[in-house]
Coordinates of C-alpha atoms in Angstrom, one line a residue:
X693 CA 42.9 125.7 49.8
X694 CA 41.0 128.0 52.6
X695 CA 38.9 126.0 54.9
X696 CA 36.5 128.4 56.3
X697 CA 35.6 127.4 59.8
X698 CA 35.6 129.1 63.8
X699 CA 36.9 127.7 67.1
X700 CA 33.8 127.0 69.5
X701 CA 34.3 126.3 73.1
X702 CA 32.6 123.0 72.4
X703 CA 35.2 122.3 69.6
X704 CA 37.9 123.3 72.4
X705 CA 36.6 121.5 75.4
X706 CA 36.7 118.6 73.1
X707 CA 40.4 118.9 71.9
X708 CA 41.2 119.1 76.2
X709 CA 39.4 115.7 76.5
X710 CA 40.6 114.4 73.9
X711 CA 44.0 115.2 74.8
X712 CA 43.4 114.1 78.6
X713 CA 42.7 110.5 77.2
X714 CA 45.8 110.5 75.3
X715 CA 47.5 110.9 78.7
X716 CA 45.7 108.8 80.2
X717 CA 46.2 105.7 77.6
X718 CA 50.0 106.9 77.3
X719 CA 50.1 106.2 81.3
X720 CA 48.4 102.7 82.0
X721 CA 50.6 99.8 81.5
X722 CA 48.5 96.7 79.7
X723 CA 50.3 93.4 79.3
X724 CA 51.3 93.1 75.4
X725 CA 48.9 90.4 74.5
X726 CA 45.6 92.0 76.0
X727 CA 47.0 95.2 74.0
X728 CA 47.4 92.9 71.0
X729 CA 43.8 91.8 71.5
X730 CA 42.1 95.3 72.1
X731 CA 43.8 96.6 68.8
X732 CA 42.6 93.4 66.9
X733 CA 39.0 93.8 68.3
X734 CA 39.0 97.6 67.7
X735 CA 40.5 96.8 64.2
X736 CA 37.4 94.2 63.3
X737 CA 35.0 96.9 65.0
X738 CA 36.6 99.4 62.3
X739 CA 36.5 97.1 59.7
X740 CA 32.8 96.1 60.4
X741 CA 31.2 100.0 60.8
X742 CA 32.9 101.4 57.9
X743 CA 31.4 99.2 55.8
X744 CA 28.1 99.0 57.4
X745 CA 27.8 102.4 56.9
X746 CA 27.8 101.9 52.9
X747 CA 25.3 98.8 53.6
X748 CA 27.3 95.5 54.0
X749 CA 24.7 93.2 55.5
X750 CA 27.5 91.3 57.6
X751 CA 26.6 91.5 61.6
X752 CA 30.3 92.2 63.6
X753 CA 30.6 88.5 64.6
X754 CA 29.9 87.2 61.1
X755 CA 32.8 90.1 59.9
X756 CA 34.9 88.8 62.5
X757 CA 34.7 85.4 61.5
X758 CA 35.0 86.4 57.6
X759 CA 38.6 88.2 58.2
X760 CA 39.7 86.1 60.9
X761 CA 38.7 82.4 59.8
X762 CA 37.9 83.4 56.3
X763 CA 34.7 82.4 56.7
X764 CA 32.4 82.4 53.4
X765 CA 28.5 83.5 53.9
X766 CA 26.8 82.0 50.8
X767 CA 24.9 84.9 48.9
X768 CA 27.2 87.4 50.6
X769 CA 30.1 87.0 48.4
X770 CA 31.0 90.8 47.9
X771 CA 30.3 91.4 51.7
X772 CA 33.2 89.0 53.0
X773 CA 35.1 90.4 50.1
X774 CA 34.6 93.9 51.4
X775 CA 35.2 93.4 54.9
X776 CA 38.3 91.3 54.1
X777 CA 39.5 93.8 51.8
X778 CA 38.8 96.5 54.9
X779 CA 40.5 94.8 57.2
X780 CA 43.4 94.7 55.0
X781 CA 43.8 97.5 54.3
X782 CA 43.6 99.0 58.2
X783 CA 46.5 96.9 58.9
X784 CA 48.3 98.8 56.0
X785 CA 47.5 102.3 57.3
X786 CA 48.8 101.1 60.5
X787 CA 52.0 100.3 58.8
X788 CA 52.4 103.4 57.2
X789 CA 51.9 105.1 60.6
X790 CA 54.7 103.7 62.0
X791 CA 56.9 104.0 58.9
X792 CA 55.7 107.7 58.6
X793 CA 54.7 107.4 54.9
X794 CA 54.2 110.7 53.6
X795 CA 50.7 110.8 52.5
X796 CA 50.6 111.5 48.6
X797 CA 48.2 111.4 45.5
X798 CA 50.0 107.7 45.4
X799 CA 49.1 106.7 48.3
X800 CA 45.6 107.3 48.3
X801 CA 44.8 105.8 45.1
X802 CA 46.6 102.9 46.3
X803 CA 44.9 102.9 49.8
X804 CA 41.6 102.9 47.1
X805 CA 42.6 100.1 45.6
X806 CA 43.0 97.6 48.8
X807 CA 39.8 99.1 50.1
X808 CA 38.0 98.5 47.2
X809 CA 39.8 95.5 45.1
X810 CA 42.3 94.1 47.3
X811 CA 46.0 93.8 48.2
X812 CA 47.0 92.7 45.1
X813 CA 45.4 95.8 42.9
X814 CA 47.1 98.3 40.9
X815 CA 46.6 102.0 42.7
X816 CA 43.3 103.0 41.6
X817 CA 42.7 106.1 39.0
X818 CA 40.8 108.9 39.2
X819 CA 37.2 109.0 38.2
X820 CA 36.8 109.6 34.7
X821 CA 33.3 110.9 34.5
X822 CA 31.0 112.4 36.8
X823 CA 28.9 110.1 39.8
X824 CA 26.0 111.5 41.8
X825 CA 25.0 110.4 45.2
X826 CA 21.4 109.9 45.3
X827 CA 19.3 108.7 48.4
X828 CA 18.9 105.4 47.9
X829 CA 14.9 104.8 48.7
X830 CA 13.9 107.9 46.9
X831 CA 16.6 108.3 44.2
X832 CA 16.4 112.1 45.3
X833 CA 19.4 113.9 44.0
X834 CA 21.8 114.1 47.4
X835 CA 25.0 115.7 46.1
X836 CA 26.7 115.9 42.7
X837 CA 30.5 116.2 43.0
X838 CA 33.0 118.4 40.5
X839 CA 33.4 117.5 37.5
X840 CA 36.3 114.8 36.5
X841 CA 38.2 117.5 34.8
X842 CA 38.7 118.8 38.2
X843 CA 39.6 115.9 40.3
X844 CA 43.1 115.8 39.9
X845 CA 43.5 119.4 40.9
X846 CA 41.2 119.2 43.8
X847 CA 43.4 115.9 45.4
X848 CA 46.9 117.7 44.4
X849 CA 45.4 120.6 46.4
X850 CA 43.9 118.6 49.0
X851 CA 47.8 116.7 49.3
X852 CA 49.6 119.8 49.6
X853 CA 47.3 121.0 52.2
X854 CA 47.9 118.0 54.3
X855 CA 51.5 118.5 54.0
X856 CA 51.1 122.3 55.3
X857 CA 48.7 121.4 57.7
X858 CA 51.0 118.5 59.4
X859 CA 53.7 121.0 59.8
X860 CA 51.5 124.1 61.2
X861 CA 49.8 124.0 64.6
X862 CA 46.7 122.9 63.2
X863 CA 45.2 120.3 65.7
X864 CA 45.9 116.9 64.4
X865 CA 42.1 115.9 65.0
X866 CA 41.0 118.8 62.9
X867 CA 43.3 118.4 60.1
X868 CA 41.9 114.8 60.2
X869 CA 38.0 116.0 59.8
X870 CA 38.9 118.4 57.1
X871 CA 40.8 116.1 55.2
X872 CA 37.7 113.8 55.7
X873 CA 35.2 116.5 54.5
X874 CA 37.1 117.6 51.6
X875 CA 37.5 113.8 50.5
X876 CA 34.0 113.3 50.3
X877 CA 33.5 116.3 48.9
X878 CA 36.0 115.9 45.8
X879 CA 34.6 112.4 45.5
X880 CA 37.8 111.1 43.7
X881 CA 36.4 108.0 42.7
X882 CA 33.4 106.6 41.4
X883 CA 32.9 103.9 44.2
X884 CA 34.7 103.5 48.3
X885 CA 34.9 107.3 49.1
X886 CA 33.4 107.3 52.4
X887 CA 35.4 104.0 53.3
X888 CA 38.8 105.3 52.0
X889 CA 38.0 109.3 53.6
X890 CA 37.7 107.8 56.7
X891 CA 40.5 105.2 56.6
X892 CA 42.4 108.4 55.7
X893 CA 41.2 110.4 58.6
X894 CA 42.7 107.4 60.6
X895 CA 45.9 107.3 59.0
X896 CA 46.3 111.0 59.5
X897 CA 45.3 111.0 63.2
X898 CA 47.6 107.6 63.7
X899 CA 50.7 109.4 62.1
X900 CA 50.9 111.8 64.6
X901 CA 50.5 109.8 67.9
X902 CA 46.4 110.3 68.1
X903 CA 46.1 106.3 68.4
X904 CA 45.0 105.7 71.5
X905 CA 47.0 102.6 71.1
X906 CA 44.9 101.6 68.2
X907 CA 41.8 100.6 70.8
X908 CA 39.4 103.1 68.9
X909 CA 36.6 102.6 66.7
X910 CA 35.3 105.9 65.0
X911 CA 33.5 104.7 62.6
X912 CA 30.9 102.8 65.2
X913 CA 29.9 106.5 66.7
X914 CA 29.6 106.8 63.2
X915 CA 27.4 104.1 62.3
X916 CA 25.5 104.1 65.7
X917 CA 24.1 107.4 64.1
X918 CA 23.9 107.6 60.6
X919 CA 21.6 110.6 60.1
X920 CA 23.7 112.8 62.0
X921 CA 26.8 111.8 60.7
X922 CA 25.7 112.3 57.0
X923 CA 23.7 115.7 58.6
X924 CA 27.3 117.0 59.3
X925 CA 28.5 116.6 55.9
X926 CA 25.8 118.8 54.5
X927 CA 27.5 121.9 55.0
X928 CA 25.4 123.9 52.3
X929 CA 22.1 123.5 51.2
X930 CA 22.3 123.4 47.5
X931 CA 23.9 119.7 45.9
X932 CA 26.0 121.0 43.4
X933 CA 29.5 121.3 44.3
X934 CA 29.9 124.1 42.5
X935 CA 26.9 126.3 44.0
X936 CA 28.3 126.8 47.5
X937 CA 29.6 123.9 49.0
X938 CA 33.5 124.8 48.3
X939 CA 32.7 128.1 50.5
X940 CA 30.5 126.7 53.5
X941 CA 31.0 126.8 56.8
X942 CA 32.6 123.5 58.0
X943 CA 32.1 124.6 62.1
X944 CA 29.1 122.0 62.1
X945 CA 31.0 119.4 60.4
X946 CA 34.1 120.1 63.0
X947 CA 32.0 120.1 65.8
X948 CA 30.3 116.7 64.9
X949 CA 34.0 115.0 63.8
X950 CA 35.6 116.4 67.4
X951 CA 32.8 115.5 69.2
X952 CA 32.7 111.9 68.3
X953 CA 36.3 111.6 68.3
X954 CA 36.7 112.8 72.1
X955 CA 33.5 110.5 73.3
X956 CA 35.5 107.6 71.5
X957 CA 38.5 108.3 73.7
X958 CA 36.9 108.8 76.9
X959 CA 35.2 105.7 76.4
X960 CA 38.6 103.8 75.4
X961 CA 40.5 105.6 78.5
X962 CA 37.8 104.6 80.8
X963 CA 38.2 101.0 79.4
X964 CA 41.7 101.0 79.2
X965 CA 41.7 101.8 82.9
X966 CA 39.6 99.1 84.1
X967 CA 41.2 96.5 82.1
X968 CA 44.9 97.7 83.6
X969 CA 42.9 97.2 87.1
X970 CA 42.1 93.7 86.7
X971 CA 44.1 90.5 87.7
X972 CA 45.8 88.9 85.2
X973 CA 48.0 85.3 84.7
X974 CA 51.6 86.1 84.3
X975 CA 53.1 86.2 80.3
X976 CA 55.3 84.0 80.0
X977 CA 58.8 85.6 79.6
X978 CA 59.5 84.8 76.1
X979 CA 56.2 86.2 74.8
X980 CA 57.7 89.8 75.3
X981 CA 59.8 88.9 72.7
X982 CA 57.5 88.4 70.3
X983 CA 57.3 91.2 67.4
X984 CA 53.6 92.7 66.1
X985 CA 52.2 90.0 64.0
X986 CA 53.2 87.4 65.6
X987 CA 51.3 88.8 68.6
X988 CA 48.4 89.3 66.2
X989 CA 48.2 85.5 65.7
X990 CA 48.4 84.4 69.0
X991 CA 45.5 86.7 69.5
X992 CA 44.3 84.4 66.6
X993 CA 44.5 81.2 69.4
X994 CA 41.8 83.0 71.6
X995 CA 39.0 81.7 69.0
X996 CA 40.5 78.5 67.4
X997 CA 42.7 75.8 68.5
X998 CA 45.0 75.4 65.3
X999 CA 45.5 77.9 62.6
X1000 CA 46.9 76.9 58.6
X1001 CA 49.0 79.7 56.7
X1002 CA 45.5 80.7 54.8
X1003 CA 44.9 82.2 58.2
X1004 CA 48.0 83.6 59.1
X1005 CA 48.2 85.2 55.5
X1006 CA 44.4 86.2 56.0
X1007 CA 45.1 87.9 59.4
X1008 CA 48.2 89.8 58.3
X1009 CA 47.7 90.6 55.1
X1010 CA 50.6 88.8 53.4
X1011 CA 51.2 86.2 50.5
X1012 CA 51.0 82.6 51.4
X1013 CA 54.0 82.1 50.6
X1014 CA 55.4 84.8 52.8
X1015 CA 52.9 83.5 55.5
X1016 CA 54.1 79.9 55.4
X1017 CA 57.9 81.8 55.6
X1018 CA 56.9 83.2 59.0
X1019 CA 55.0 80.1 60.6
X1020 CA 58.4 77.9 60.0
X1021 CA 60.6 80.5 61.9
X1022 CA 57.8 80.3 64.6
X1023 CA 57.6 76.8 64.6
X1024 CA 61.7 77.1 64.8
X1025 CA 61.2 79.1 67.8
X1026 CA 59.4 76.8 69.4
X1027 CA 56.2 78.6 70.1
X1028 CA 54.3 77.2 67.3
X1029 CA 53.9 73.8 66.5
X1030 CA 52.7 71.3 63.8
X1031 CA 49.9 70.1 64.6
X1032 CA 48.6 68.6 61.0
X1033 CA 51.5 68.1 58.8
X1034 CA 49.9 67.5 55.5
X1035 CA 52.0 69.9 52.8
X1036 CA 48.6 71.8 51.3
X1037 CA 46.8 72.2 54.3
X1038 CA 49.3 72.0 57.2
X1039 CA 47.8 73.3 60.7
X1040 CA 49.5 74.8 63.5
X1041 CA 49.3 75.1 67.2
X1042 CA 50.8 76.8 70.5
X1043 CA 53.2 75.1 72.2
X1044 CA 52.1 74.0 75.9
X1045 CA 53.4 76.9 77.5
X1046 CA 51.3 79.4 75.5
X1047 CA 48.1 77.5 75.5
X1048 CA 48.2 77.7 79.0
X1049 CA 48.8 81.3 78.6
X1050 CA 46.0 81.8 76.3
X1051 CA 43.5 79.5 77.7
X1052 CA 43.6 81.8 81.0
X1053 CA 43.6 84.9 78.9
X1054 CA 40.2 83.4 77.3
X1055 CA 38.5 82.9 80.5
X1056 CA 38.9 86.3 82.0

């Protein structure tokens, strides 16, 4: 697989800033919950965008409040569905970040699968039959994909390009936007492409330190702009895969994908900076203890004063049974309590000392 592209000074300038922010994010010291609560917020922001951008009717607070409280928005079934399922799914890419899951055909179909059914789908298979992407108030013919004799090829090449690309000297952020394009451009499946391309992209940028400490949004410059992101993926003029596209010039599309990606993290090192600036109420010493998720739920206590495993499972992405698991061996370290005991629908709060905690991390 030969990607046929040129290095601009644009494309370079933006690999320097990008790179600058990265330093500059590596460097400033935030206390562990505000982290917490930047990653949660940039995670929602991600979770709301991406979806947007395929036309979920959800504003950000209502998303927020779908995979957060698991609220339900009568009439917009499939768009809580979608967001939860989103949401879910970002927290598993960030797990296989850290773990350093090799990215394989696998993998994909079964980062598919909690995008588009949920965590508790079978990995999803490869189109059977062809798809086209039309534009939706016209119904003009946009782009029609290879055929779905081809597909498996096309993703075992795309794979084993990934692989070589990881261990080359390939920029991380541009082996993340050609992955991106070429996803979209095999069209694996016959629904979630964009959604799962660009969770993708993330997981390939995340596995190789380009986090920012998961504050960043892409998918809101993204979104913010719809026209020119979709402009940048028209590399070629004709729709048929097969008449050009596999040969264009993807310089446009780079310069778009770095460009967005370096404004993202200017904008997050500027913010980063200012929040590390401002006064804050001491943690409590134990709350350095705590591990990720149960930082995550505590971020939970910043919007609601008791929480039941539902939530806990919601936010985390677990089983309720595993959910109700962790909340006793919080509530056994004494910085959760039982605040409702009833069996089905037992509620939870912070003890004293972390309301106290959280009620001045609120007001800030």
């Amino acid at each position: 697989m030969n990607f046929r592209y040129t290095f601009t000074l644009e494309m370079v300038q933006d690999l320097m800033d990008i790179e600058a922010a990265r330093q500059t994010v590596r460097l400033t010291v935030l206390p562990p919950q505000l982290a917490e609560e930047l990653r949660r917020q940039a995670r929602v922001r991600s979770t709301h965008y991406t979806t947007r951008i395929e036309g979920n009717r959800l504003t950000l607070a209502e998303a927020e409040e779908a995979v957060l409280e698991g609220r339900r928005f009568p009439g917009r079934e499939r768009d809580v569905r979608e967001v939860q399922n989103t949401y879910r799914a970002l927290q598993q890419v960030e797990t296989w970040a850290e773990r350093q899951t090799p990215v394989t055909e696998d993998l994909i179909r079964r980062l598919h699968a909690l995008i588009e059914r949920g965590p508790c789908a079978k990995a999803t298979p490869y189109r059977d039959g062809q798809n086209v992407i039309r534009e939706a108030s016209t119904g003009a013919l946009v782009y029609l994909p290879p055929e779905s004799a081809d597909v498996p090829g096309l993703m075992r090449d795309l794979v084993a390009w990934i692989s070589r690309a990881e261990g080359e000297v390939l920029p991380t952020p541009v082996v993340a936007g050609l992955a991106h394009y070429q996803f979209v451009t095999i069209h694996p499946f016959y629904d979630g492409n964009g959604r799962t391309a660009r969770a993708l992209a993330t997981l390939l940028l995340y596995r190789r330190g380009y986090d920012l400490g998961r504050f960043t949004s892409l998918e809101e410059i993204y979104a913010q702009d719809l026209d020119a992101y979709y402009g940048a993926l028209q590399t070629h003029p004709h729709h048929n895969t097969y008449e050009g596209r596999a040969e264009a010039d993807l310089t446009g599309w780079l310069v778009y994908f770095l460009r967005s990606m370096a404004a993202i993290f200017r904008r997050v090192a500027v913010e980063v900076q200012a929040q590390a600036a401002e006064p804050r109420a001491p943690e409590p010493s134990a709350l350095r203890q705590l591990d990720r998720r149960a930082r995550i739920v505590l971020g939970l206590f910043t919007h609601q004063e008791t929480l039941t495993n539902n939530d806990v499972a919601a936010a985390l992405g677990l089983s309720p049974r595993a959910a109700r698991d962790l909340t006793a061996g919080w509530v056994a370290e004494s910085w959760l309590e039982i605040a409702d005991p009833a069996r089905k629908s037992r509620r939870y709060r912070l003890s004293a000392e972390y309301r106290r905690f959280v009620s001045a991390l609120s007001a800030e």
